[in-house]
Amino acid sequence: MAQPAIIELKGVERHYQQGERKLIILSGADFSLKRGEMVALVAPSGTGKSTLLHTAGLLERPDGGEVFVAGRACGKLGDDARTAIRRNEIGFVYQFHHLLPEFSALENIVVPQMVKGLSRAEAASRGAQLLDYMQIGHRGNHRPAELSGGEQQRVAIARAVANAPQVLLADEPTGNLDPKTAHYVFDALEALVRQSGLSALIATHNFELAARMDRRVTLADGKVVPL
């Protein structure tokens, strides 16, 4: 039996107005991410990778079509409902880690869990487990400025999955790292996704990393097409 989709885009339209010119980014885009599937989104800069991720992750509203998360139509939901789905169901990782500089690595993972409603003790316990899993448990009390680029990104990945989302959306998560560090970080990310049963859509320019995923897609004329 086919695995159900955790995220599905149907006929999604997304455009931006630049003066009198309409810039069309997504044009009738269809995409389905199955449960437990790891998909690479490989496309040149400026083709709409970030827009696709933001629309799939409910950070942007589609101008047409619909976005489904776990079978629920989300395109017309209010801001509070969309925020709740993002907080509970979707984790985000970006090229730049966006860690809070005044907090330690562990505290950066604790904060989103406390926002969700966990006690500080529960959040700290899970945060420490995630840091250990990412092989940086010994760096938990260090602030981001005291961490290497690869360590910062591993903290960002741990933060993204701290609330046990069903989906991980990653926008060039290793794009700011040297090749050796990028492979090390991706190894940790892939292991976490595979062992937790997460679904993941990962935008990358790295064809070697993309080849390790279940399938690869790209963007052409505003549509998602297989590679």
mmCIF file of C-alpha atoms in Angstrom:
data_model
loop_
_atom_site.group_PDB
_atom_site.id
_atom_site.type_symbol
_atom_site.label_atom_id
_atom_site.label_comp_id
_atom_site.label_asym_id
_atom_site.label_seq_id
_atom_site.Cartn_x
_atom_site.Cartn_y
_atom_site.Cartn_z
ATOM 1 C CA MET A 1 0.000 0.000 0.000
ATOM 2 C CA ALA A 2 1.336 3.435 -0.948
ATOM 3 C CA GLN A 3 2.553 5.634 1.876
ATOM 4 C CA PRO A 4 0.254 8.645 2.479
ATOM 5 C CA ALA A 5 1.638 12.126 1.880
ATOM 6 C CA ILE A 6 2.550 14.229 4.894
ATOM 7 C CA ILE A 7 2.847 17.370 2.746
ATOM 8 C CA GLU A 8 1.113 17.848 -0.576
ATOM 9 C CA LEU A 9 1.010 20.821 -2.922
ATOM 10 C CA LYS A 10 -1.727 20.859 -5.540
ATOM 11 C CA GLY A 11 -1.681 23.427 -8.340
ATOM 12 C CA VAL A 12 0.184 25.944 -6.190
ATOM 13 C CA GLU A 13 0.699 29.444 -7.586
ATOM 14 C CA ARG A 14 3.111 31.940 -6.078
ATOM 15 C CA HIS A 15 4.077 35.284 -7.511
ATOM 16 C CA TYR A 16 5.525 38.600 -6.391
ATOM 17 C CA GLN A 17 4.812 42.074 -7.680
ATOM 18 C CA GLN A 18 7.852 44.097 -8.752
ATOM 19 C CA GLY A 19 6.476 47.489 -9.671
ATOM 20 C CA GLU A 20 4.188 46.867 -12.633
ATOM 21 C CA ARG A 21 5.761 43.469 -13.344
ATOM 22 C CA LYS A 22 4.448 40.222 -11.903
ATOM 23 C CA LEU A 23 7.253 37.784 -11.113
ATOM 24 C CA ILE A 24 5.878 34.249 -11.316
ATOM 25 C CA ILE A 25 7.773 31.790 -9.107
ATOM 26 C CA LEU A 26 5.430 28.799 -8.830
ATOM 27 C CA SER A 27 2.914 28.092 -11.567
ATOM 28 C CA GLY A 28 0.575 25.168 -10.971
ATOM 29 C CA ALA A 29 3.185 23.359 -8.893
ATOM 30 C CA ASP A 30 2.344 19.861 -7.663
ATOM 31 C CA PHE A 31 4.450 18.022 -5.103
ATOM 32 C CA SER A 32 3.971 15.212 -2.615
ATOM 33 C CA LEU A 33 6.256 14.290 0.287
ATOM 34 C CA LYS A 34 5.501 10.852 1.712
ATOM 35 C CA ARG A 35 5.900 9.861 5.340
ATOM 36 C CA GLY A 36 9.468 8.792 6.086
ATOM 37 C CA GLU A 37 10.724 9.993 2.695
ATOM 38 C CA MET A 38 13.850 12.075 2.142
ATOM 39 C CA VAL A 39 13.712 14.221 -1.019
ATOM 40 C CA ALA A 40 16.391 16.485 -2.497
ATOM 41 C CA LEU A 41 15.335 19.724 -4.156
ATOM 42 C CA VAL A 42 18.114 20.583 -6.598
ATOM 43 C CA ALA A 43 17.832 23.761 -8.662
ATOM 44 C CA PRO A 44 19.894 26.865 -9.479
ATOM 45 C CA SER A 45 19.639 29.964 -7.319
ATOM 46 C CA GLY A 46 16.690 32.187 -8.183
ATOM 47 C CA THR A 47 14.415 29.417 -9.435
ATOM 48 C CA GLY A 48 12.186 29.376 -6.350
ATOM 49 C CA LYS A 49 13.599 26.735 -4.008
ATOM 50 C CA SER A 50 13.134 28.888 -0.917
ATOM 51 C CA THR A 51 9.659 29.940 -2.051
ATOM 52 C CA LEU A 52 8.649 26.300 -2.454
ATOM 53 C CA LEU A 53 9.987 25.440 1.015
ATOM 54 C CA HIS A 54 8.329 28.459 2.614
ATOM 55 C CA THR A 55 5.002 27.677 0.958
ATOM 56 C CA ALA A 56 5.173 23.997 1.892
ATOM 57 C CA GLY A 57 6.082 25.007 5.451
ATOM 58 C CA LEU A 58 3.201 27.521 5.739
ATOM 59 C CA LEU A 59 5.528 30.497 6.059
ATOM 60 C CA GLU A 60 4.024 31.947 2.862
ATOM 61 C CA ARG A 61 0.476 31.660 1.571
ATOM 62 C CA PRO A 62 -0.060 30.357 -1.960
ATOM 63 C CA ASP A 63 -1.671 32.764 -4.412
ATOM 64 C CA GLY A 64 -3.571 29.813 -5.861
ATOM 65 C CA GLY A 65 -3.888 26.075 -5.353
ATOM 66 C CA GLU A 66 -3.692 24.365 -1.979
ATOM 67 C CA VAL A 67 -1.169 23.088 0.556
ATOM 68 C CA PHE A 68 -2.082 20.036 2.627
ATOM 69 C CA VAL A 69 -0.284 19.007 5.824
ATOM 70 C CA ALA A 70 -1.220 15.526 7.050
ATOM 71 C CA GLY A 71 -4.275 15.720 4.807
ATOM 72 C CA ARG A 72 -5.466 19.070 6.171
ATOM 73 C CA ALA A 73 -5.972 21.970 3.748
ATOM 74 C CA CYS A 74 -3.926 24.861 5.133
ATOM 75 C CA GLY A 75 -3.956 27.570 2.480
ATOM 76 C CA LYS A 76 -6.850 29.521 3.965
ATOM 77 C CA LEU A 77 -6.220 28.882 7.659
ATOM 78 C CA GLY A 78 -5.747 31.866 9.948
ATOM 79 C CA ASP A 79 -2.336 32.893 11.219
ATOM 80 C CA ASP A 80 -2.801 31.270 14.634
ATOM 81 C CA ALA A 81 -3.736 27.903 13.136
ATOM 82 C CA ARG A 82 -0.833 28.013 10.675
ATOM 83 C CA THR A 83 1.586 28.944 13.468
ATOM 84 C CA ALA A 84 0.349 26.012 15.572
ATOM 85 C CA ILE A 85 0.915 23.577 12.696
ATOM 86 C CA ARG A 86 4.419 24.932 12.076
ATOM 87 C CA ARG A 87 5.268 24.731 15.779
ATOM 88 C CA ASN A 88 3.992 21.173 16.197
ATOM 89 C CA GLU A 89 4.478 19.482 12.826
ATOM 90 C CA ILE A 90 7.302 21.188 10.900
ATOM 91 C CA GLY A 91 10.973 21.806 11.653
ATOM 92 C CA PHE A 92 13.089 24.268 9.670
ATOM 93 C CA VAL A 93 16.846 24.374 9.038
ATOM 94 C CA TYR A 94 18.442 27.177 7.042
ATOM 95 C CA GLN A 95 21.838 27.766 5.442
ATOM 96 C CA PHE A 96 22.650 30.147 8.304
ATOM 97 C CA HIS A 97 21.942 28.682 11.710
ATOM 98 C CA HIS A 98 20.008 31.660 13.190
ATOM 99 C CA LEU A 99 20.856 30.591 16.742
ATOM 100 C CA LEU A 100 20.112 33.064 19.520
ATOM 101 C CA PRO A 101 23.583 34.469 20.339
ATOM 102 C CA GLU A 102 22.877 35.260 23.998
ATOM 103 C CA PHE A 103 21.858 31.657 24.771
ATOM 104 C CA SER A 104 23.965 28.509 25.043
ATOM 105 C CA ALA A 105 23.635 25.661 22.551
ATOM 106 C CA LEU A 106 21.418 23.765 24.998
ATOM 107 C CA GLU A 107 19.263 26.809 25.751
ATOM 108 C CA ASN A 108 18.688 27.327 22.013
ATOM 109 C CA ILE A 109 17.102 23.867 21.939
ATOM 110 C CA VAL A 110 15.221 24.321 25.213
ATOM 111 C CA VAL A 111 13.420 27.551 24.221
ATOM 112 C CA PRO A 112 11.156 26.189 21.415
ATOM 113 C CA GLN A 113 10.172 23.249 23.606
ATOM 114 C CA MET A 114 9.147 25.557 26.449
ATOM 115 C CA VAL A 115 7.146 27.645 23.974
ATOM 116 C CA LYS A 116 5.292 24.433 23.104
ATOM 117 C CA GLY A 117 4.541 23.853 26.790
ATOM 118 C CA LEU A 118 7.222 21.520 28.144
ATOM 119 C CA SER A 119 8.778 22.200 31.512
ATOM 120 C CA ARG A 120 12.335 23.493 31.548
ATOM 121 C CA ALA A 121 13.550 20.201 33.035
ATOM 122 C CA GLU A 122 11.845 18.115 30.315
ATOM 123 C CA ALA A 123 13.098 20.430 27.580
ATOM 124 C CA ALA A 124 16.657 20.390 28.934
ATOM 125 C CA SER A 125 16.656 16.590 29.140
ATOM 126 C CA ARG A 126 15.533 16.207 25.526
ATOM 127 C CA GLY A 127 17.911 18.949 24.397
ATOM 128 C CA ALA A 128 20.856 17.192 26.017
ATOM 129 C CA GLN A 129 19.862 13.911 24.358
ATOM 130 C CA LEU A 130 19.726 15.589 20.955
ATOM 131 C CA LEU A 131 23.109 17.252 21.424
ATOM 132 C CA ASP A 132 24.579 13.882 22.420
ATOM 133 C CA TYR A 133 23.007 12.325 19.324
ATOM 134 C CA MET A 134 24.572 15.038 17.169
ATOM 135 C CA GLN A 135 27.897 14.289 18.901
ATOM 136 C CA ILE A 136 28.239 17.738 20.488
ATOM 137 C CA GLY A 137 26.877 17.052 23.958
ATOM 138 C CA HIS A 138 30.106 18.393 25.438
ATOM 139 C CA ARG A 139 29.426 21.779 23.815
ATOM 140 C CA GLY A 140 25.985 22.324 25.332
ATOM 141 C CA ASN A 141 27.028 25.184 27.621
ATOM 142 C CA HIS A 142 28.850 27.090 24.895
ATOM 143 C CA ARG A 143 27.304 30.055 23.114
ATOM 144 C CA PRO A 144 27.077 30.052 19.294
ATOM 145 C CA ALA A 145 30.077 32.369 18.910
ATOM 146 C CA GLU A 146 32.196 29.757 20.684
ATOM 147 C CA LEU A 147 31.165 26.975 18.292
ATOM 148 C CA SER A 148 32.514 26.073 14.862
ATOM 149 C CA GLY A 149 30.281 26.427 11.805
ATOM 150 C CA GLY A 150 29.598 22.706 11.726
ATOM 151 C CA GLU A 151 28.767 22.658 15.445
ATOM 152 C CA GLN A 152 26.402 25.610 15.062
ATOM 153 C CA GLN A 153 24.559 23.869 12.243
ATOM 154 C CA ARG A 154 24.242 20.657 14.260
ATOM 155 C CA VAL A 155 22.698 22.677 17.084
ATOM 156 C CA ALA A 156 20.290 24.211 14.548
ATOM 157 C CA ILE A 157 19.300 20.729 13.354
ATOM 158 C CA ALA A 158 18.763 19.562 16.942
ATOM 159 C CA ARG A 159 16.603 22.639 17.578
ATOM 160 C CA ALA A 160 14.548 21.952 14.453
ATOM 161 C CA VAL A 161 13.588 18.467 15.635
ATOM 162 C CA ALA A 162 13.289 19.263 19.357
ATOM 163 C CA ASN A 163 9.484 19.382 19.218
ATOM 164 C CA ALA A 164 9.306 16.029 17.387
ATOM 165 C CA PRO A 165 7.890 17.378 14.104
ATOM 166 C CA GLN A 166 6.666 15.095 11.343
ATOM 167 C CA VAL A 167 8.459 17.078 8.630
ATOM 168 C CA LEU A 168 11.885 18.670 8.303
ATOM 169 C CA LEU A 169 12.348 21.378 5.666
ATOM 170 C CA ALA A 170 15.967 22.370 5.084
ATOM 171 C CA ASP A 171 17.195 25.183 2.824
ATOM 172 C CA GLU A 172 20.842 24.567 1.852
ATOM 173 C CA PRO A 173 21.682 23.270 5.347
ATOM 174 C CA THR A 174 25.322 22.591 4.418
ATOM 175 C CA GLY A 175 25.750 25.402 1.888
ATOM 176 C CA ASN A 176 27.764 27.594 4.255
ATOM 177 C CA LEU A 177 30.233 24.855 5.234
ATOM 178 C CA ASP A 178 33.447 23.528 3.736
ATOM 179 C CA PRO A 179 33.083 20.159 1.920
ATOM 180 C CA LYS A 180 34.461 18.008 4.755
ATOM 181 C CA THR A 181 32.300 19.679 7.404
ATOM 182 C CA ALA A 182 29.280 19.606 5.061
ATOM 183 C CA HIS A 183 29.549 15.820 4.738
ATOM 184 C CA TYR A 184 29.935 15.413 8.482
ATOM 185 C CA VAL A 185 26.847 17.555 9.188
ATOM 186 C CA PHE A 186 24.824 15.820 6.477
ATOM 187 C CA ASP A 187 25.772 12.415 7.895
ATOM 188 C CA ALA A 188 24.318 13.500 11.245
ATOM 189 C CA LEU A 189 21.212 14.975 9.591
ATOM 190 C CA GLU A 190 20.577 11.871 7.495
ATOM 191 C CA ALA A 191 21.006 9.536 10.458
ATOM 192 C CA LEU A 192 18.573 11.593 12.508
ATOM 193 C CA VAL A 193 15.978 11.630 9.726
ATOM 194 C CA ARG A 194 16.282 7.914 8.960
ATOM 195 C CA GLN A 195 16.183 6.739 12.559
ATOM 196 C CA SER A 196 13.350 9.022 13.659
ATOM 197 C CA GLY A 197 11.110 8.328 10.652
ATOM 198 C CA LEU A 198 10.935 12.010 9.751
ATOM 199 C CA SER A 199 9.949 13.176 6.290
ATOM 200 C CA ALA A 200 12.454 15.647 4.850
ATOM 201 C CA LEU A 201 12.617 18.010 1.882
ATOM 202 C CA ILE A 202 16.145 19.348 1.555
ATOM 203 C CA ALA A 203 17.231 22.014 -0.913
ATOM 204 C CA THR A 204 20.876 21.582 -1.902
ATOM 205 C CA HIS A 205 23.364 22.393 -4.655
ATOM 206 C CA ASN A 206 25.423 19.356 -3.691
ATOM 207 C CA PHE A 207 24.669 16.553 -6.164
ATOM 208 C CA GLU A 208 26.688 14.040 -4.147
ATOM 209 C CA LEU A 209 24.515 14.636 -1.085
ATOM 210 C CA ALA A 210 21.347 14.710 -3.211
ATOM 211 C CA ALA A 211 22.219 11.262 -4.595
ATOM 212 C CA ARG A 212 21.938 9.806 -1.084
ATOM 213 C CA MET A 213 18.278 10.769 -0.752
ATOM 214 C CA ASP A 214 15.260 8.714 -1.833
ATOM 215 C CA ARG A 215 14.570 10.862 -4.876
ATOM 216 C CA ARG A 216 15.457 14.180 -6.441
ATOM 217 C CA VAL A 217 13.268 16.935 -7.875
ATOM 218 C CA THR A 218 13.917 20.308 -9.459
ATOM 219 C CA LEU A 219 11.958 23.386 -10.519
ATOM 220 C CA ALA A 220 11.283 24.165 -14.174
ATOM 221 C CA ASP A 221 8.899 26.862 -15.417
ATOM 222 C CA GLY A 222 7.388 27.150 -11.951
ATOM 223 C CA LYS A 223 6.653 23.445 -11.646
ATOM 224 C CA VAL A 224 8.206 20.651 -9.584
ATOM 225 C CA VAL A 225 9.617 17.959 -11.877
ATOM 226 C CA PRO A 226 11.656 14.809 -11.200
ATOM 227 C CA LEU A 227 15.401 14.726 -11.811
#
